[in-house]
Amino acid sequence: MVPPNLSWLTSEVEETNNDSSIVHLAQMWAKKYVRNLTSDQNLVHLPMGCLSVAQKLQESLRPASIQAWHKTENLISKELQRHQINPKLVDPWQIAEDSFRVFEKTIEVYAKQYTPQRLSTIISGDVGNIRKKYTKHDPRIIGFVSMQFHHTGRILLSGMADSEHKLLSQYFKVIDDHLYMPLQRAYEGAARYEYNSPILKVVQKLLPVSGEIATKICNRVIDLYPNYSTYSGSLSEPAVKIASIRDVEMFQVYLWVCVLEQSIAAVQQELFPLAVMLYPTLKVRWELVRQMIHLLKYEIYSRLGTEELSLFTPYLQVLWEMFSPEIFPDTLA
């Protein structure tokens, strides 16, 4: 029994443990970018002209935001009516403004010659709050928001030289990762556990290899469907492959959230409605999604022990059932 005059100490220790879980998981995700950096020195030592590039980006940001919304609206505006989404929840000016602020901060980070790893820790809270705001009343709204961010980044990159394009893509990928994936929700879920919790440990075990898993799965899908094309192009095209890898990572993060929350709610309330709204529009067939889930299940099974697998198996099974042929019967014959 803790004496009353020491109760504040117990509370403080618990809070410290929770905070350390959040920080550790966030740092592990940020470290993923280090591996990209070490393979290309330009991503560590930024070019001398980065200030002029940053100035060019700042000048292009406002018109890029406006152009990006037009692209987003043209692509998925019909989904508002088809999915009976309240149009009042989609405020184009607010979405564009939120996008503008995040890209503005990212450009500032680039101009200061901070690495993408540092950017990941700087913007994770801001982007996490944006996700919370837009998923609060209808999780599908984040689909419009993510499209706005995605197109803004693509438009900004289109005006860059090849060397600048390669470098800036690393920074903009950080934004995409935190917006598409419920990383902040995963960090908060991790805060519920002691540092040595089996649940926290299994997520920490899979996190560093999530990019490797995603790349391996996407390469396999390209081999299986060499002639398939989405709205943006063939699966092997660089931009499509990057988006595909991000989506596989996104599915993994949603699985982690399910394990951390011990609930399928994140998939039911966010991932599934988003997939139903966006994938048909982007010409991503359900057989591709099922193949990805099947390969993901195989990768997880090959990397975890029996006790660790018991934490994931129920959610992997539910994920498969939700996207099963009984629900979505299309095939790629």
XYZ file of C-alpha atoms in Angstrom, residues 68-69 71-73 141-153:
18
model
C -3.551 20.727 -55.283
C -7.077 21.279 -54.001
C -6.776 18.106 -58.285
C -8.162 16.600 -55.087
C -11.650 17.897 -55.762
C -12.341 13.110 -44.295
C -8.655 12.322 -43.819
C -8.801 10.910 -47.355
C -9.427 14.394 -48.748
C -6.752 15.852 -46.478
C -4.121 13.272 -47.437
C -4.842 13.852 -51.127
C -4.329 17.595 -50.630
C -0.960 17.011 -48.971
C 0.068 14.438 -51.563
C -0.728 16.657 -54.546
C 0.902 19.697 -52.920
C 4.128 17.743 -52.539
